[in-house]
Tab-separated table of C-alpha atoms in Angstrom:
chain	number	residue	atom	x	y	z
U	10	GLU	CA	56.822	105.505	67.261
U	11	THR	CA	54.874	104.240	70.259
U	12	ILE	CA	52.809	101.825	68.098
U	13	LYS	CA	55.921	100.457	66.394
U	14	GLU	CA	57.494	99.861	69.766
U	15	LEU	CA	54.419	98.000	71.032
U	16	LYS	CA	54.369	95.797	67.883
U	17	ARG	CA	58.045	95.044	68.310
U	18	ARG	CA	57.389	93.880	71.857
U	19	ASN	CA	54.353	91.842	70.665
U	20	LEU	CA	52.100	93.720	72.980
U	21	ILE	CA	49.661	94.562	70.186
U	22	ALA	CA	48.717	92.916	66.868
U	23	PRO	CA	46.768	94.237	63.838
U	24	THR	CA	43.323	92.701	63.147
U	25	LYS	CA	40.751	93.002	60.324
U	26	THR	CA	37.032	93.455	60.893
U	27	PHE	CA	34.406	92.748	58.184
U	28	SER	CA	30.823	93.979	58.237
U	29	TYR	CA	27.942	93.372	55.850
U	30	SER	CA	24.833	95.307	55.038
U	31	VAL	CA	21.834	93.278	53.736
U	32	ALA	CA	18.832	94.887	52.091
U	33	LYS	CA	15.842	93.657	50.049
U	34	GLY	CA	16.469	93.593	46.289
U	35	ALA	CA	14.109	93.763	43.322
U	36	LYS	CA	13.780	89.956	43.179
U	37	PHE	CA	13.479	89.440	46.934
U	38	SER	CA	11.240	86.514	47.866
U	39	THR	CA	10.590	84.442	50.966
U	40	GLU	CA	10.248	81.295	48.833
U	41	LEU	CA	13.084	79.268	47.279
U	42	LYS	CA	12.475	79.200	43.530
U	43	LYS	CA	13.871	76.363	41.392
U	44	LEU	CA	15.464	77.536	38.147
U	45	GLU	CA	14.910	75.568	34.953
U	46	THR	CA	17.910	73.774	33.475
U	47	ASP	CA	16.458	72.578	30.130
U	48	LEU	CA	14.111	73.927	27.497
U	49	THR	CA	11.556	71.135	27.172
U	50	GLU	CA	9.042	70.169	24.497
U	51	ASP	CA	6.148	70.985	26.845
U	52	MET	CA	7.492	74.518	27.377
U	53	LEU	CA	7.644	75.110	23.638
U	54	LYS	CA	4.115	73.792	23.073
U	55	GLY	CA	2.721	76.325	25.568
U	56	ASP	CA	3.833	79.748	26.775
U	57	ALA	CA	5.778	78.542	29.808
U	58	TRP	CA	9.099	79.245	28.127
U	59	LYS	CA	8.275	82.966	28.048
U	60	THR	CA	8.153	83.328	31.829
U	61	ALA	CA	10.479	80.510	32.889
U	62	GLU	CA	13.742	81.437	34.593
U	63	PHE	CA	16.744	79.408	33.517
U	64	LYS	CA	19.874	78.566	35.409
U	65	GLN	CA	23.020	80.195	34.113
U	66	PHE	CA	25.528	77.946	32.365
U	67	ASN	CA	28.694	77.254	34.329
U	68	PHE	CA	31.331	76.834	31.667
U	69	ASP	CA	33.992	76.127	34.290
U	70	ALA	CA	32.215	73.029	35.618
U	71	LEU	CA	33.581	69.571	34.791
U	72	GLY	CA	31.557	67.719	32.172
U	73	LEU	CA	30.550	64.052	32.074
U	74	SER	CA	33.345	61.598	31.461
U	75	PRO	CA	33.332	60.421	27.818
U	76	ARG	CA	32.226	56.818	27.238
U	77	GLY	CA	35.542	55.777	25.783
U	78	GLY	CA	36.007	52.024	25.598
U	79	HIS	CA	38.277	49.403	24.129
U	80	LEU	CA	38.662	48.589	20.457
U	81	HIS	CA	36.614	45.564	19.444
U	82	PRO	CA	38.814	42.429	19.580
U	83	LEU	CA	38.416	41.969	15.801
U	84	MET	CA	39.750	45.459	15.148
U	85	LYS	CA	42.745	44.881	17.411
U	86	VAL	CA	43.733	41.649	15.657
U	87	ARG	CA	43.031	43.287	12.287
U	88	GLU	CA	45.483	46.075	13.082
U	89	GLU	CA	48.136	43.555	14.119
U	90	PHE	CA	47.691	41.757	10.783
U	91	ARG	CA	48.014	45.059	8.898
U	92	GLN	CA	51.242	45.964	10.667
U	93	ILE	CA	52.731	42.532	9.892
U	94	PHE	CA	51.884	42.967	6.204
U	95	PHE	CA	53.368	46.478	6.115
U	96	GLU	CA	56.495	45.243	7.886
U	97	MET	CA	56.924	42.602	5.169
U	98	GLY	CA	56.610	45.134	2.337
U	99	PHE	CA	52.981	44.640	1.259
U	100	GLU	CA	50.646	47.252	-0.209
U	101	GLU	CA	47.006	47.394	0.884
U	102	MET	CA	44.345	46.810	-1.759
U	103	PRO	CA	41.164	48.958	-1.891
U	104	THR	CA	38.222	46.777	-0.866
U	105	ASN	CA	35.327	49.239	-0.735
U	106	ASN	CA	33.151	47.400	-3.313
U	107	PHE	CA	31.122	44.825	-1.433
U	108	ALA	CA	29.071	43.993	-4.543
U	109	GLU	CA	30.925	42.567	-7.542
U	110	SER	CA	29.948	41.089	-10.865
U	111	SER	CA	30.106	37.316	-11.167
U	112	PHE	CA	32.797	37.926	-13.779
U	113	TRP	CA	35.275	39.319	-11.233
U	114	ASN	CA	34.082	37.099	-8.389
U	115	PHE	CA	34.160	33.831	-10.364
U	116	ASP	CA	34.898	33.905	-14.099
U	117	ALA	CA	38.142	35.898	-13.994
U	118	LEU	CA	39.382	33.414	-11.372
U	119	PHE	CA	38.768	30.473	-13.730
U	120	VAL	CA	35.821	29.211	-11.668
U	121	PRO	CA	33.439	27.403	-14.050
U	122	GLN	CA	29.900	28.713	-14.377
U	123	GLN	CA	28.634	25.265	-13.357
U	124	HIS	CA	30.569	25.295	-10.045
U	125	VAL	CA	28.499	24.616	-6.914
U	126	ALA	CA	29.873	27.766	-5.244
U	127	ARG	CA	27.762	29.814	-7.670
U	128	ASP	CA	24.488	28.229	-6.532
U	129	LEU	CA	21.889	30.301	-4.674
U	130	GLN	CA	22.408	28.260	-1.513
U	131	ASP	CA	26.052	29.415	-1.353
U	132	THR	CA	26.031	32.942	-2.821
U	133	PHE	CA	23.932	36.087	-2.273
U	134	TYR	CA	22.716	37.445	-5.626
U	135	LEU	CA	21.489	41.043	-5.877
U	136	SER	CA	17.961	41.696	-7.186
U	137	ASP	CA	18.135	45.477	-7.826
U	138	PRO	CA	20.272	46.078	-9.763
U	139	ALA	CA	20.622	42.456	-10.787
U	140	GLU	CA	23.321	42.835	-13.450
U	141	ALA	CA	26.429	44.853	-14.190
U	142	THR	CA	26.059	47.298	-17.075
U	143	GLU	CA	29.131	45.955	-18.876
U	144	LEU	CA	32.062	43.577	-18.643
U	145	PRO	CA	35.756	44.496	-18.974
U	146	ASP	CA	37.138	44.559	-22.504
U	147	PHE	CA	39.002	41.225	-22.155
U	148	TRP	CA	35.928	39.178	-21.210
U	149	LYS	CA	36.027	37.230	-24.485
U	150	THR	CA	39.536	36.007	-23.649
U	151	VAL	CA	38.248	34.691	-20.332
U	152	ARG	CA	35.288	33.070	-22.089
U	153	ASP	CA	37.495	31.325	-24.648
U	154	VAL	CA	39.810	29.930	-21.959
U	155	HIS	CA	36.783	28.542	-20.100
U	156	VAL	CA	35.214	27.000	-23.198
U	157	LYS	CA	38.153	26.086	-25.465
U	158	GLY	CA	41.136	26.226	-23.155
U	159	GLY	CA	44.477	27.927	-23.608
U	160	TYR	CA	47.872	28.502	-22.006
U	161	GLY	CA	48.411	24.747	-21.733
U	162	SER	CA	44.862	23.967	-20.609
U	163	ILE	CA	41.917	22.350	-22.416
U	164	GLY	CA	39.465	24.482	-20.413
U	165	TYR	CA	36.206	23.206	-18.976
U	166	ARG	CA	34.581	22.416	-22.352
U	167	ALA	CA	31.303	23.701	-20.885
U	168	PRO	CA	28.843	26.443	-21.909
U	169	TRP	CA	29.700	30.007	-20.851
U	170	SER	CA	27.072	32.761	-20.650
U	171	GLU	CA	27.716	36.501	-20.767
U	172	ASP	CA	24.469	37.086	-18.843
U	173	GLU	CA	25.661	34.764	-16.088
U	174	ALA	CA	28.935	36.690	-15.862
U	175	LYS	CA	27.066	39.995	-15.472
U	176	LYS	CA	25.048	38.883	-12.439
U	177	LEU	CA	25.841	40.965	-9.352
U	178	VAL	CA	26.704	39.205	-6.110
U	179	LEU	CA	27.859	40.102	-2.625
U	180	ARG	CA	31.493	39.109	-2.961
U	181	THR	CA	32.183	35.659	-1.577
U	182	HIS	CA	35.909	36.355	-1.187
U	183	THR	CA	38.306	39.286	-1.496
U	184	THR	CA	40.061	37.416	-4.318
U	185	ALA	CA	37.544	39.289	-6.507
U	186	VAL	CA	39.583	42.385	-5.641
U	187	SER	CA	42.904	40.582	-6.152
U	188	SER	CA	41.954	39.682	-9.727
U	189	GLN	CA	41.263	43.340	-10.533
U	190	ILE	CA	44.543	44.443	-8.951
U	191	LEU	CA	46.457	41.838	-10.976
U	192	HIS	CA	44.757	43.052	-14.179
U	193	LYS	CA	45.854	46.629	-13.406
U	194	LEU	CA	49.357	45.379	-12.596
U	195	ALA	CA	49.481	43.693	-16.022
U	196	GLN	CA	48.979	47.081	-17.706
U	197	GLU	CA	52.213	48.416	-16.155
U	198	PRO	CA	55.826	47.535	-16.983
U	199	TYR	CA	56.797	44.367	-15.134
U	200	ARG	CA	57.607	44.711	-11.448
U	201	ALA	CA	57.429	42.353	-8.496
U	202	ALA	CA	54.523	43.218	-6.218
U	203	LYS	CA	52.967	42.184	-2.914
U	204	TYR	CA	49.392	43.106	-1.952
U	205	PHE	CA	47.061	42.345	0.941
U	206	SER	CA	43.499	43.061	2.008
U	207	ILE	CA	41.384	42.557	5.135
U	208	ASP	CA	37.667	43.075	4.686
U	209	ARG	CA	34.194	41.580	4.791
U	210	VAL	CA	32.909	38.809	2.552
U	211	TYR	CA	29.513	37.124	2.377
U	212	ARG	CA	28.361	33.502	2.108
U	213	ASN	CA	24.831	32.155	2.142
U	214	GLU	CA	25.484	29.866	5.101
U	215	SER	CA	23.457	28.844	8.143
U	216	VAL	CA	24.629	30.749	11.218
U	217	ASP	CA	25.930	28.545	14.025
U	218	ALA	CA	28.747	28.467	16.566
U	219	THR	CA	31.452	28.363	13.871
U	220	HIS	CA	29.832	29.964	10.792
U	221	LEU	CA	28.498	33.392	9.876
U	222	ALA	CA	26.893	34.705	6.706
U	223	GLU	CA	29.199	37.739	6.954
U	224	PHE	CA	32.808	37.515	8.077
U	225	HIS	CA	36.288	38.926	7.412
U	226	GLN	CA	38.880	37.480	5.057
U	227	VAL	CA	42.603	38.168	5.299
U	228	GLU	CA	44.263	37.754	1.905
U	229	GLY	CA	47.732	38.241	0.472
U	230	ILE	CA	49.168	37.834	-3.039
U	231	ILE	CA	52.790	37.855	-4.206
U	232	ALA	CA	53.614	38.390	-7.901
U	233	ASP	CA	57.163	37.683	-9.044
U	234	LYS	CA	58.911	35.847	-11.885
U	235	SER	CA	60.872	33.853	-9.313
U	236	MET	CA	57.866	32.983	-7.151
U	237	SER	CA	57.433	29.279	-6.429
U	238	LEU	CA	55.597	26.934	-4.087
U	239	GLY	CA	58.743	26.535	-1.983
U	240	ARG	CA	59.049	30.303	-1.554
U	241	LEU	CA	55.374	30.477	-0.593
U	242	ILE	CA	55.848	27.837	2.119
U	243	ALA	CA	58.925	29.660	3.467
U	244	PHE	CA	57.053	32.973	3.458
U	245	LEU	CA	54.025	31.527	5.283
U	246	ASP	CA	56.299	30.040	7.937
U	247	VAL	CA	57.739	33.511	8.674
U	248	PHE	CA	54.330	35.202	8.403
U	249	PHE	CA	52.643	32.958	10.953
U	250	LYS	CA	55.599	33.123	13.334
U	251	LYS	CA	55.118	36.893	13.461
U	252	MET	CA	51.558	36.126	14.588
U	253	GLY	CA	52.848	33.860	17.340
U	254	ILE	CA	51.976	30.628	15.495
U	255	THR	CA	55.182	28.599	15.455
U	256	THR	CA	53.991	25.111	14.441
U	257	ILE	CA	52.295	24.810	11.052
U	258	ARG	CA	51.970	22.174	8.367
U	259	PHE	CA	50.442	21.958	4.895
U	260	LYS	CA	48.015	19.563	3.250
U	261	PRO	CA	47.299	19.304	-0.511
U	262	THR	CA	43.807	20.409	-1.515
U	263	TYR	CA	41.795	21.579	-4.531
U	264	ASN	CA	40.887	25.146	-5.514
U	265	PRO	CA	39.529	26.082	-8.964
U	266	TYR	CA	41.980	28.952	-9.412
U	267	THR	CA	45.164	27.663	-7.712
U	268	GLU	CA	47.319	24.664	-8.588
U	269	PRO	CA	49.024	23.365	-6.561
U	270	SER	CA	46.853	24.278	-3.568
U	271	MET	CA	47.511	23.810	0.142
U	272	GLU	CA	45.469	23.985	3.321
U	273	ILE	CA	47.364	25.457	6.284
U	274	PHE	CA	47.086	23.801	9.703
U	275	SER	CA	48.362	24.874	13.118
U	276	TRP	CA	48.738	22.816	16.265
U	277	HIS	CA	46.211	23.925	18.912
U	278	ASN	CA	47.541	23.111	22.386
U	279	GLU	CA	44.198	23.492	24.182
U	280	LEU	CA	42.300	21.302	21.714
U	281	ASN	CA	45.325	19.001	21.344
U	282	LYS	CA	44.859	18.680	17.583
U	283	TRP	CA	45.726	20.282	14.245
U	284	VAL	CA	43.312	23.088	13.296
U	285	GLU	CA	42.896	24.529	9.792
U	286	ILE	CA	43.781	28.223	9.789
U	287	GLY	CA	44.048	29.099	6.095
U	288	ASN	CA	44.316	28.207	2.439
U	289	SER	CA	46.994	28.926	-0.152
U	290	GLY	CA	48.340	28.063	-3.574
U	291	MET	CA	49.801	29.199	-6.896
U	292	PHE	CA	47.353	30.946	-9.230
U	293	ARG	CA	46.696	28.980	-12.428
U	294	PRO	CA	48.092	30.258	-15.756
U	295	GLU	CA	44.546	30.166	-17.226
U	296	MET	CA	43.710	32.940	-14.762
U	297	LEU	CA	46.960	34.939	-14.879
U	298	ARG	CA	47.416	35.035	-18.669
U	299	SER	CA	43.749	35.941	-19.203
U	300	LEU	CA	44.242	38.888	-16.857
U	301	GLY	CA	47.126	40.042	-19.055
U	302	LEU	CA	50.156	39.098	-16.961
U	303	GLU	CA	53.133	38.236	-19.142
U	304	GLU	CA	54.563	34.762	-19.508
U	305	GLY	CA	56.825	33.823	-16.631
U	306	VAL	CA	55.104	35.907	-13.951
U	307	GLN	CA	53.991	33.627	-11.107
U	308	VAL	CA	51.506	34.674	-8.427
U	309	ALA	CA	51.038	33.004	-5.047
U	310	GLY	CA	48.011	33.652	-2.901
U	311	PHE	CA	46.929	32.801	0.622
U	312	GLY	CA	43.961	33.605	2.814
U	313	LEU	CA	42.502	33.017	6.258
U	314	SER	CA	39.634	34.334	8.333
U	315	LEU	CA	40.025	37.121	10.886
U	316	GLU	CA	37.457	35.680	13.284
U	317	ARG	CA	39.131	32.312	13.969
U	318	PRO	CA	42.472	33.603	15.341
U	319	THR	CA	40.548	36.251	17.311
U	320	MET	CA	38.364	33.558	18.897
U	321	ILE	CA	41.435	31.520	19.844
U	322	ARG	CA	43.122	34.565	21.354
U	323	CYS	CA	40.030	35.641	23.344
U	324	GLY	CA	39.055	32.135	24.442
U	325	ILE	CA	35.680	32.316	22.635
U	326	ASP	CA	34.099	29.053	21.449
U	327	ASP	CA	30.985	30.569	19.784
U	328	ILE	CA	31.583	33.024	16.939
U	329	ARG	CA	28.222	34.676	17.675
U	330	GLN	CA	29.695	35.948	20.956
U	331	LEU	CA	32.296	37.800	18.899
U	332	VAL	CA	30.068	39.236	16.151
U	333	GLY	CA	26.315	39.807	16.264
U	334	HIS	CA	23.566	40.405	18.801
U	335	LYS	CA	25.090	38.059	21.405
U	336	VAL	CA	28.201	40.226	21.836
U	337	ASP	CA	28.667	41.482	25.408
U	338	ARG	CA	28.884	45.198	24.640
U	339	ASN	CA	29.361	46.077	28.306
U	340	THR	CA	32.653	44.169	28.397
U	341	ILE	CA	33.946	46.039	25.361
U	342	GLU	CA	32.761	49.484	26.487
U	343	THR	CA	34.069	49.245	30.047
U	344	ASP	CA	37.538	48.000	29.131
U	345	PRO	CA	40.323	50.584	29.450
U	346	ALA	CA	41.177	52.669	26.410
U	347	CYS	CA	43.317	50.735	23.974
U	348	ARG	CA	46.764	51.961	22.927
U	349	LEU	CA	48.581	50.346	20.003
U	350	ASP	CA	52.326	50.437	19.566
U	351	LYS	CA	53.189	52.532	16.490
U	352	LYS	CA	55.802	50.062	15.247
U	353	THR	CA	54.231	46.682	15.989
U	354	GLY	CA	50.563	47.620	15.974
U	355	LYS	CA	50.085	45.450	19.077
U	356	GLU	CA	48.274	46.534	22.223
U	357	VAL	CA	50.399	48.300	24.826
U	358	LYS	CA	49.541	47.058	28.301
U	359	VAL	CA	49.140	49.913	30.803
U	360	GLY	CA	51.932	49.786	33.360
U	361	ALA	CA	54.001	47.333	31.286
U	362	GLU	CA	57.746	47.878	31.192
């Protein structure tokens, strides 16, 4: 009772006293010994690893920050293209075959075997294996259209070689995939279809500020009985507006497998001139009917590179600074982690409203 009274009057206060007892242990030493942190090659070659003392792992310690960086600019623009295509009802084509037979890359597209695009200075031909083992079962139909004509055409009236059609090449365009997709579509009951692809293609070109031997092609095809050149122009106007390109115009051109054909130009404010951004046209009946598509089905196609719009967006004037050994990897790796909007596929700026 006396102690309680003294506490109440704040005349005393409880305290704690700690004491330690230190004694020599079994591993006592007057020297500071450095523990090993890694098992090295030298330790394993000798017997040092048998007597070495290793530091205990601290599983609660914070590890090194991961080297997470930004998506490559090409991959960001590629994803934006994909989301635009999906938004407009397109299906993505499988493009995992980088090597194709000349038949699918050229002949099925009604490109004559004497065309300059098939020369060694324009196309990479494989040496091993050099040829495809076989051609699709309708190859004779394609041959006859080339040589004799058909479907309203007189053909090229030029020699056609099966061996030439079997030669394997690195695909020069993803239209080699489009032709195979259209052939598969022809085997099904008629339906309107829209397909796209974004992948690498190869050309035997000299590398400079605007050309690469390997680059990406963006391609889309629309198959419908009511498809027309006017509908293609209207579609491209909407498509490019979704990319932020509001001023475009078209110029007639020539392609072996499209007729009519159009080059697509956009006004470049910084360069103060019209710049070509793509190519388009209506696939020829010699190609479509040979692939098996029924009479009346029209197919429109268009394509553009992935590198050119990426260069314009990033302010790059040399394509080798975008792809290849001149790329500034440090800039890409030190950029903040990239987040893409699930609906638009576009980059979400950190802190943006």
